[in-house]
């Protein structure tokens, strides 16, 4: 369960609303439940309502069900910063979760954790009033959540039924609402999956599907768990073609959804990179990756491109559309996660002779890769070194000189002296040796500005 930490600015307000004196669960006395109800903590309802015969749950179960809800600060134990289930009060008037304060005592502390006052009485008193108030508050929140969930499930079923009867804009509107419902509620998602929703949505995709319907349908599918039959249905050429068209022509959100759905298909056993790959798909991915304003699209695009670069024919296509110079140019703009994905792609492409030539011919390959060494992560350093090795080995005289001018030797010495893995150190030593072979020792040391380092 995540820590609950209400802001201090809300604490006095919550205490006031609940009719609590001094600090409540954080360390004061609850006046009484009746006052708390009257003051609005339970919304004016009864104490422990049964919600029409709903089965009562243990407080621990309820708290776990509502783990993302904002909890009043007076219900939070000052030690664990989590809701109290068994609150007890010390002689100082401060209240804590029983297990937490007992652990505090077991460590040899005989003070109040909040005030640091020495305790003149080591007894602890169950705060039954606060316990009842906590249970009542969480129980009502749980019932409200359950009711909303049931309402959402019912609406999802209504929308599935509506889709069978309407066409045109009415169908688009129904799909849009269903997409929003499924994306925001896990129970609605399960309802759709358990009531034939996958088949209904898949039946709407085909060669004559409009982009308006297709984009909403795919927006729903990316939020569902696809079974094997659904995956086989989606890899039909007509459906793949529709997704690729929308990846190139749709809104940014649609492009991202198409990208995510295709990546999901690649994770299964029924679809290989060659099944979905096409020049149109690769061009669309590169466009998405270059859209700086949409970082989610960049990440989705790179994830799919990395997944596609596992087969040589696809990698050849990636090289042929000019992906290497485009990726090299935008490397400095990537965040660490995207950068590592891009380096994985470039490393895969460097295994091809055409890929190595394209990397060598790009003027910024070596400078941009050298800058990444020992800067982001060990993984990025390893990938950058692998690519640099492939390029420098292709044309040692030309590339080694450029690499030395870019400061490669100093970076390699840093790698060798660092605590990184031995394989990385060995590759750094080999690349350093490769670069040094094109110079006399004196000239190499001078160009690399290594005199002070060697001394």
Coordinates of N, CA, C and O in Angstrom, one line a residue, residues 210-351:
X210 N -14.3 3.5 -41.6 CA -13.8 4.9 -41.6 C -12.8 5.2 -40.5 O -12.8 4.4 -39.5
X211 N -12.0 6.2 -40.7 CA -11.0 6.5 -39.7 C -11.6 6.9 -38.4 O -11.0 6.7 -37.3
X212 N -12.8 7.5 -38.4 CA -13.5 7.9 -37.2 C -13.8 6.7 -36.4 O -13.6 6.7 -35.1
X213 N -14.4 5.7 -37.0 CA -14.8 4.5 -36.3 C -13.5 3.7 -35.9 O -13.4 3.2 -34.8
X214 N -12.6 3.6 -36.8 CA -11.4 2.8 -36.5 C -10.6 3.4 -35.4 O -10.1 2.6 -34.5
X215 N -10.4 4.7 -35.3 CA -9.6 5.3 -34.2 C -10.2 5.0 -32.9 O -9.5 4.7 -31.9
X216 N -11.6 5.1 -32.8 CA -12.3 4.8 -31.5 C -12.2 3.4 -31.1 O -12.0 3.0 -30.0
X217 N -12.4 2.5 -32.1 CA -12.3 1.1 -31.9 C -10.9 0.6 -31.4 O -10.8 -0.2 -30.5
X218 N -9.9 1.2 -32.0 CA -8.5 0.8 -31.6 C -8.2 1.4 -30.3 O -7.5 0.8 -29.5
X219 N -8.8 2.6 -30.0 CA -8.6 3.2 -28.6 C -9.2 2.3 -27.6 O -8.8 2.3 -26.4
X220 N -10.2 1.5 -27.9 CA -10.8 0.6 -26.9 C -10.0 -0.7 -26.8 O -9.6 -1.2 -25.7
X221 N -9.5 -1.2 -28.0 CA -8.8 -2.5 -28.0 C -7.4 -2.4 -27.2 O -7.0 -3.3 -26.6
X222 N -6.8 -1.2 -27.3 CA -5.5 -1.1 -26.5 C -5.7 -1.1 -25.0 O -4.7 -1.3 -24.3
X223 N -6.9 -1.0 -24.6 CA -7.2 -1.0 -23.1 C -7.7 -2.4 -22.7 O -8.1 -2.6 -21.5
X224 N -7.9 -3.3 -23.6 CA -8.4 -4.7 -23.3 C -7.3 -5.7 -23.4 O -6.3 -5.5 -24.0
X225 N -7.5 -6.8 -22.7 CA -6.6 -7.9 -22.8 C -7.0 -8.8 -24.0 O -8.0 -9.5 -23.9
X226 N -6.2 -8.9 -25.0 CA -6.5 -9.6 -26.2 C -6.2 -11.1 -26.0 O -5.1 -11.5 -25.6
X227 N -7.1 -11.9 -26.4 CA -6.9 -13.4 -26.3 C -6.3 -13.8 -27.7 O -6.1 -13.0 -28.6
X228 N -5.9 -15.1 -27.8 CA -5.2 -15.6 -29.0 C -6.1 -15.4 -30.2 O -5.6 -15.0 -31.3
X229 N -7.4 -15.6 -30.1 CA -8.3 -15.5 -31.3 C -8.4 -14.1 -31.7 O -8.4 -13.8 -32.9
X230 N -8.4 -13.1 -30.8 CA -8.5 -11.7 -31.2 C -7.2 -11.3 -31.9 O -7.2 -10.5 -32.8
X231 N -6.1 -11.8 -31.4 CA -4.8 -11.5 -32.0 C -4.8 -12.0 -33.5 O -4.3 -11.3 -34.4
X232 N -5.2 -13.2 -33.7 CA -5.2 -13.8 -35.0 C -6.2 -12.9 -35.9 O -5.9 -12.7 -37.1
X233 N -7.3 -12.5 -35.4 CA -8.2 -11.6 -36.1 C -7.5 -10.3 -36.5 O -7.7 -9.9 -37.7
X234 N -6.8 -9.7 -35.6 CA -6.2 -8.4 -35.9 C -5.0 -8.4 -36.9 O -4.7 -7.4 -37.5
X235 N -4.4 -9.6 -37.1 CA -3.2 -9.6 -38.0 C -3.7 -9.9 -39.4 O -2.8 -10.1 -40.3
X236 N -5.0 -9.9 -39.7 CA -5.4 -10.0 -41.1 C -4.9 -8.8 -41.8 O -4.9 -7.6 -41.3
X237 N -4.5 -8.9 -43.1 CA -3.9 -7.8 -43.9 C -4.8 -6.6 -43.9 O -4.3 -5.5 -43.8
X238 N -6.1 -6.7 -44.0 CA -7.0 -5.6 -44.1 C -7.0 -4.7 -42.8 O -7.0 -3.5 -42.8
X239 N -6.9 -5.4 -41.7 CA -6.9 -4.7 -40.4 C -5.5 -4.1 -40.1 O -5.4 -3.0 -39.6
X240 N -4.4 -4.8 -40.5 CA -3.1 -4.2 -40.4 C -3.0 -3.0 -41.2 O -2.4 -1.9 -40.8
X241 N -3.5 -3.1 -42.5 CA -3.5 -1.9 -43.4 C -4.2 -0.7 -42.8 O -3.8 0.4 -42.9
X242 N -5.3 -1.0 -42.2 CA -6.1 0.1 -41.6 C -5.3 0.8 -40.5 O -5.3 2.0 -40.4
X243 N -4.7 0.0 -39.6 CA -3.9 0.5 -38.5 C -2.7 1.4 -39.1 O -2.4 2.4 -38.5
X244 N -2.1 0.9 -40.1 CA -0.9 1.6 -40.7 C -1.4 2.9 -41.3 O -0.8 4.0 -41.1
X245 N -2.6 2.9 -42.0 CA -3.1 4.1 -42.5 C -3.4 5.2 -41.5 O -3.1 6.4 -41.6
X246 N -4.0 4.7 -40.4 CA -4.3 5.6 -39.3 C -3.1 6.1 -38.5 O -3.0 7.2 -38.0
X247 N -2.0 5.3 -38.5 CA -0.8 5.7 -37.9 C -0.1 6.8 -38.7 O 0.5 7.7 -38.2
X248 N -0.4 6.8 -40.0 CA 0.2 7.9 -40.9 C -0.7 9.1 -40.9 O -0.2 10.3 -41.1
X249 N -2.1 8.9 -40.8 CA -3.0 10.1 -41.1 C -3.8 10.5 -39.9 O -4.5 11.5 -39.9
X250 N -3.8 9.7 -38.8 CA -4.7 10.0 -37.7 C -4.2 11.1 -36.7 O -3.1 11.7 -37.0
X251 N -4.9 11.4 -35.7 CA -4.5 12.3 -34.7 C -3.3 11.7 -33.9 O -3.0 10.5 -34.0
X252 N -2.6 12.5 -33.1 CA -1.5 12.0 -32.3 C -1.9 10.8 -31.4 O -1.3 9.8 -31.3
X253 N -3.1 11.0 -30.8 CA -3.6 9.9 -29.9 C -3.9 8.7 -30.7 O -3.5 7.6 -30.2
X254 N -4.4 8.8 -31.9 CA -4.7 7.6 -32.7 C -3.4 6.9 -33.1 O -3.3 5.7 -33.1
X255 N -2.4 7.7 -33.5 CA -1.1 7.2 -33.9 C -0.5 6.4 -32.8 O 0.0 5.3 -33.0
X256 N -0.6 6.9 -31.6 CA 0.0 6.2 -30.4 C -0.8 4.9 -30.1 O -0.1 3.9 -29.9
X257 N -2.1 5.0 -30.2 CA -2.9 3.8 -30.0 C -2.6 2.7 -31.0 O -2.5 1.5 -30.7
X258 N -2.5 3.1 -32.3 CA -2.1 2.1 -33.3 C -0.8 1.5 -33.1 O -0.6 0.3 -33.2
X259 N 0.2 2.3 -32.7 CA 1.5 1.9 -32.4 C 1.5 0.9 -31.3 O 2.2 -0.2 -31.3
X260 N 0.8 1.2 -30.2 CA 0.8 0.3 -29.0 C 0.1 -1.0 -29.4 O 0.5 -2.1 -28.9
X261 N -1.0 -0.9 -30.2 CA -1.7 -2.2 -30.5 C -0.8 -3.1 -31.4 O -0.8 -4.3 -31.2
X262 N -0.1 -2.5 -32.3 CA 0.8 -3.3 -33.2 C 1.9 -4.0 -32.3 O 2.2 -5.1 -32.5
X263 N 2.4 -3.2 -31.4 CA 3.4 -3.8 -30.5 C 2.9 -4.9 -29.7 O 3.5 -5.9 -29.5
X264 N 1.6 -4.8 -29.2 CA 1.0 -5.9 -28.5 C 0.9 -7.1 -29.3 O 1.1 -8.2 -28.9
X265 N 0.5 -6.9 -30.6 CA 0.4 -8.1 -31.5 C 1.8 -8.8 -31.7 O 1.8 -10.0 -31.8
X266 N 2.9 -8.0 -31.7 CA 4.2 -8.6 -31.9 C 4.6 -9.4 -30.7 O 5.5 -10.3 -30.8
X267 N 4.0 -9.2 -29.5 CA 4.3 -9.9 -28.3 C 3.7 -11.4 -28.4 O 4.1 -12.2 -27.6
X268 N 2.8 -11.6 -29.2 CA 2.1 -12.9 -29.3 C 2.9 -13.9 -30.3 O 3.9 -13.5 -30.9
X269 N 2.4 -15.1 -30.3 CA 3.1 -16.1 -31.2 C 2.5 -16.1 -32.6 O 3.1 -16.8 -33.5
X270 N 1.5 -15.4 -32.8 CA 0.8 -15.4 -34.2 C 1.2 -14.3 -35.1 O 0.7 -14.2 -36.2
X271 N 2.2 -13.5 -34.7 CA 2.5 -12.4 -35.5 C 4.0 -12.1 -35.4 O 4.6 -12.0 -34.3
X272 N 4.7 -12.0 -36.6 CA 6.1 -11.7 -36.6 C 6.3 -10.3 -37.2 O 5.3 -9.7 -37.7
X273 N 7.5 -9.8 -37.0 CA 7.8 -8.4 -37.5 C 7.5 -8.3 -39.0 O 7.0 -7.3 -39.5
X274 N 7.8 -9.4 -39.8 CA 7.5 -9.3 -41.2 C 6.0 -9.3 -41.6 O 5.6 -8.8 -42.6
X275 N 5.2 -9.7 -40.6 CA 3.7 -9.7 -40.9 C 3.2 -8.3 -40.9 O 2.3 -8.0 -41.7
X276 N 3.6 -7.5 -40.0 CA 3.1 -6.1 -39.9 C 3.9 -5.1 -40.6 O 3.5 -4.0 -40.8
X277 N 5.2 -5.4 -40.8 CA 6.1 -4.4 -41.3 C 5.8 -4.0 -42.8 O 5.5 -4.9 -43.6
X278 N 6.0 -2.7 -43.0 CA 5.9 -2.2 -44.4 C 6.6 -0.9 -44.4 O 6.8 -0.3 -43.4
X279 N 6.9 -0.4 -45.6 CA 7.5 0.9 -45.7 C 6.7 2.0 -45.1 O 7.1 2.9 -44.4
X280 N 5.4 1.9 -45.3 CA 4.4 2.9 -44.8 C 4.4 2.9 -43.3 O 4.4 4.0 -42.7
X281 N 4.5 1.7 -42.7 CA 4.5 1.6 -41.2 C 5.8 2.3 -40.7 O 5.7 3.1 -39.8
X282 N 6.9 2.0 -41.3 CA 8.2 2.5 -40.8 C 8.3 4.0 -41.0 O 8.8 4.7 -40.1
X283 N 7.8 4.5 -42.1 CA 7.8 6.0 -42.3 C 6.9 6.6 -41.3 O 7.2 7.7 -40.7
X284 N 5.7 6.0 -41.0 CA 4.8 6.6 -40.0 C 5.5 6.6 -38.6 O 5.3 7.6 -37.9
X285 N 6.2 5.5 -38.3 CA 6.9 5.5 -37.0 C 7.9 6.6 -36.9 O 8.1 7.2 -35.8
X286 N 8.7 6.8 -37.9 CA 9.7 7.8 -37.9 C 9.1 9.2 -37.7 O 9.6 10.0 -36.9
X287 N 8.0 9.4 -38.3 CA 7.3 10.7 -38.2 C 6.9 10.9 -36.7 O 7.0 12.0 -36.1
X288 N 6.3 9.8 -36.1 CA 5.9 9.9 -34.7 C 7.0 10.1 -33.8 O 6.9 10.9 -32.8
X289 N 8.2 9.5 -34.0 CA 9.3 9.6 -33.2 C 9.9 11.0 -33.2 O 10.4 11.5 -32.2
X290 N 9.7 11.7 -34.4 CA 10.3 13.0 -34.5 C 9.4 14.1 -34.0 O 9.8 15.3 -34.0
X291 N 8.2 13.8 -33.5 CA 7.3 14.8 -33.0 C 7.7 15.1 -31.6 O 7.2 14.5 -30.6
X292 N 8.4 16.2 -31.4 CA 9.0 16.5 -30.1 C 7.9 16.9 -29.1 O 8.1 16.8 -27.9
X293 N 6.8 17.4 -29.6 CA 5.7 17.9 -28.7 C 5.0 16.8 -28.0 O 4.2 17.1 -27.1
X294 N 5.2 15.6 -28.5 CA 4.4 14.4 -27.9 C 5.3 13.3 -27.4 O 5.6 12.3 -28.1
X295 N 5.9 13.5 -26.2 CA 6.9 12.5 -25.7 C 6.3 11.1 -25.6 O 7.0 10.1 -25.8
X296 N 5.0 10.9 -25.3 CA 4.4 9.6 -25.3 C 4.4 8.9 -26.6 O 4.6 7.7 -26.8
X297 N 4.3 9.7 -27.7 CA 4.4 9.2 -29.0 C 5.8 8.8 -29.4 O 6.0 7.8 -30.1
X298 N 6.8 9.6 -29.0 CA 8.2 9.2 -29.2 C 8.5 7.9 -28.6 O 9.1 7.0 -29.2
X299 N 8.1 7.7 -27.3 CA 8.4 6.5 -26.6 C 7.7 5.3 -27.2 O 8.3 4.2 -27.5
X300 N 6.4 5.4 -27.6 CA 5.6 4.4 -28.2 C 6.3 4.0 -29.6 O 6.4 2.8 -29.9
X301 N 6.7 5.0 -30.4 CA 7.3 4.8 -31.7 C 8.6 4.0 -31.5 O 8.9 3.1 -32.3
X302 N 9.4 4.4 -30.6 CA 10.7 3.8 -30.4 C 10.6 2.3 -29.9 O 11.3 1.4 -30.3
X303 N 9.6 2.1 -29.0 CA 9.4 0.8 -28.5 C 9.0 -0.2 -29.7 O 9.5 -1.3 -29.8
X304 N 8.1 0.3 -30.6 CA 7.7 -0.6 -31.7 C 8.9 -0.8 -32.7 O 9.1 -1.9 -33.2
X305 N 9.6 0.3 -32.9 CA 10.7 0.2 -33.9 C 11.8 -0.8 -33.4 O 12.3 -1.6 -34.1
X306 N 12.0 -0.8 -32.1 CA 13.0 -1.7 -31.5 C 12.4 -3.2 -31.6 O 13.2 -4.1 -32.0
X307 N 11.1 -3.3 -31.4 CA 10.5 -4.7 -31.6 C 10.6 -5.2 -33.0 O 10.7 -6.4 -33.3
X308 N 10.5 -4.2 -34.0 CA 10.5 -4.6 -35.4 C 11.9 -5.0 -35.8 O 12.1 -5.8 -36.8
X309 N 12.9 -4.4 -35.2 CA 14.3 -4.6 -35.6 C 14.9 -5.9 -35.1 O 16.0 -5.9 -34.5
X310 N 14.2 -7.0 -35.3 CA 14.7 -8.3 -34.9 C 14.8 -9.2 -36.0 O 15.3 -10.3 -35.9
X311 N 14.5 -8.8 -37.2 CA 14.6 -9.6 -38.4 C 15.4 -8.8 -39.5 O 15.1 -7.6 -39.7
X312 N 16.3 -9.4 -40.2 CA 17.1 -8.7 -41.1 C 16.4 -8.0 -42.3 O 16.7 -6.8 -42.6
X313 N 15.4 -8.6 -42.9 CA 14.6 -7.9 -43.9 C 14.0 -6.6 -43.4 O 14.0 -5.6 -44.2
X314 N 13.5 -6.6 -42.2 CA 12.9 -5.4 -41.7 C 14.0 -4.4 -41.4 O 13.8 -3.2 -41.7
X315 N 15.1 -4.8 -40.9 CA 16.2 -3.9 -40.6 C 16.7 -3.2 -41.9 O 17.1 -2.0 -41.9
X316 N 16.8 -4.0 -42.9 CA 17.2 -3.5 -44.2 C 16.3 -2.4 -44.7 O 16.7 -1.3 -45.2
X317 N 15.0 -2.6 -44.5 CA 14.0 -1.6 -44.8 C 14.1 -0.3 -44.0 O 14.0 0.8 -44.5
X318 N 14.4 -0.5 -42.7 CA 14.6 0.7 -41.8 C 15.8 1.5 -42.3 O 15.8 2.7 -42.3
X319 N 16.9 0.8 -42.7 CA 18.1 1.5 -43.2 C 17.7 2.2 -44.5 O 18.1 3.4 -44.7
X320 N 17.0 1.6 -45.4 CA 16.7 2.1 -46.7 C 15.9 3.4 -46.7 O 15.9 4.2 -47.6
X321 N 15.0 3.6 -45.6 CA 14.2 4.8 -45.6 C 14.9 5.9 -44.9 O 14.3 7.0 -44.6
X322 N 16.2 5.7 -44.6 CA 17.0 6.8 -44.0 C 16.8 7.0 -42.5 O 16.9 8.1 -42.0
X323 N 16.5 5.9 -41.8 CA 16.2 6.1 -40.4 C 17.4 6.4 -39.6 O 17.4 7.1 -38.6
X324 N 18.6 5.9 -40.0 CA 19.8 6.1 -39.2 C 20.2 7.6 -39.1 O 20.4 8.0 -37.9
X325 N 20.4 8.3 -40.1 CA 20.7 9.8 -39.9 C 19.6 10.5 -39.2 O 20.0 11.4 -38.4
X326 N 18.4 10.1 -39.4 CA 17.3 10.8 -38.6 C 17.4 10.6 -37.1 O 17.2 11.5 -36.3
X327 N 17.7 9.3 -36.8 CA 17.8 9.0 -35.4 C 19.0 9.6 -34.7 O 19.0 10.1 -33.6
X328 N 20.1 9.6 -35.5 CA 21.4 10.2 -35.0 C 21.2 11.7 -34.7 O 21.7 12.2 -33.6
X329 N 20.5 12.4 -35.5 CA 20.3 13.8 -35.4 C 19.5 14.2 -34.1 O 19.7 15.2 -33.5
X330 N 18.5 13.3 -33.8 CA 17.7 13.7 -32.7 C 18.1 12.9 -31.4 O 17.4 13.1 -30.4
X331 N 19.2 12.2 -31.4 CA 19.6 11.5 -30.2 C 19.8 12.5 -29.0 O 19.3 12.2 -27.9
X332 N 20.3 13.7 -29.2 CA 20.5 14.6 -28.0 C 19.2 15.1 -27.4 O 19.2 15.6 -26.3
X333 N 18.1 14.9 -28.1 CA 16.8 15.4 -27.6 C 16.0 14.4 -26.8 O 15.0 14.7 -26.2
X334 N 16.5 13.1 -26.8 CA 15.8 12.1 -26.1 C 16.0 12.1 -24.6 O 17.1 12.4 -24.1
X335 N 14.9 11.7 -23.8 CA 15.1 11.4 -22.4 C 15.8 10.1 -22.3 O 15.9 9.3 -23.2
X336 N 16.3 9.7 -21.1 CA 17.0 8.5 -20.9 C 16.3 7.2 -21.4 O 17.0 6.4 -22.0
X337 N 15.0 7.1 -21.2 CA 14.3 5.9 -21.6 C 14.3 5.8 -23.1 O 14.5 4.7 -23.7
X338 N 13.9 6.9 -23.8 CA 13.9 6.9 -25.2 C 15.3 6.7 -25.8 O 15.4 6.1 -26.9
X339 N 16.3 7.3 -25.2 CA 17.6 7.3 -25.7 C 18.1 5.8 -25.7 O 18.7 5.4 -26.7
X340 N 17.8 5.1 -24.7 CA 18.3 3.7 -24.6 C 17.6 2.8 -25.7 O 18.2 2.0 -26.4
X341 N 16.3 3.1 -26.0 CA 15.6 2.4 -27.0 C 16.2 2.8 -28.4 O 16.4 1.9 -29.2
X342 N 16.5 4.0 -28.6 CA 17.1 4.5 -29.9 C 18.4 3.8 -30.1 O 18.8 3.4 -31.2
X343 N 19.2 3.7 -29.0 CA 20.6 3.1 -29.2 C 20.4 1.6 -29.4 O 21.2 1.0 -30.2
X344 N 19.4 1.0 -28.9 CA 19.2 -0.5 -29.2 C 18.9 -0.6 -30.7 O 19.4 -1.5 -31.3
X345 N 18.1 0.3 -31.2 CA 17.8 0.2 -32.7 C 19.0 0.4 -33.5 O 19.3 -0.4 -34.4
X346 N 19.8 1.5 -33.2 CA 21.0 1.7 -33.9 C 22.0 0.6 -33.8 O 22.7 0.3 -34.8
X347 N 22.1 0.0 -32.6 CA 23.0 -1.1 -32.4 C 22.6 -2.3 -33.3 O 23.5 -3.0 -33.9
X348 N 21.3 -2.6 -33.4 CA 20.8 -3.6 -34.2 C 21.2 -3.4 -35.7 O 21.6 -4.2 -36.4
X349 N 21.0 -2.1 -36.1 CA 21.2 -1.7 -37.5 C 22.7 -1.8 -37.8 O 23.1 -2.0 -39.0
X350 N 23.6 -1.6 -36.8 CA 25.0 -1.6 -37.1 C 25.5 -3.0 -37.4 O 26.7 -3.2 -37.8
X351 N 24.7 -4.0 -37.2 CA 25.1 -5.4 -37.5 C 25.0 -5.7 -39.0 O 25.5 -6.7 -39.5

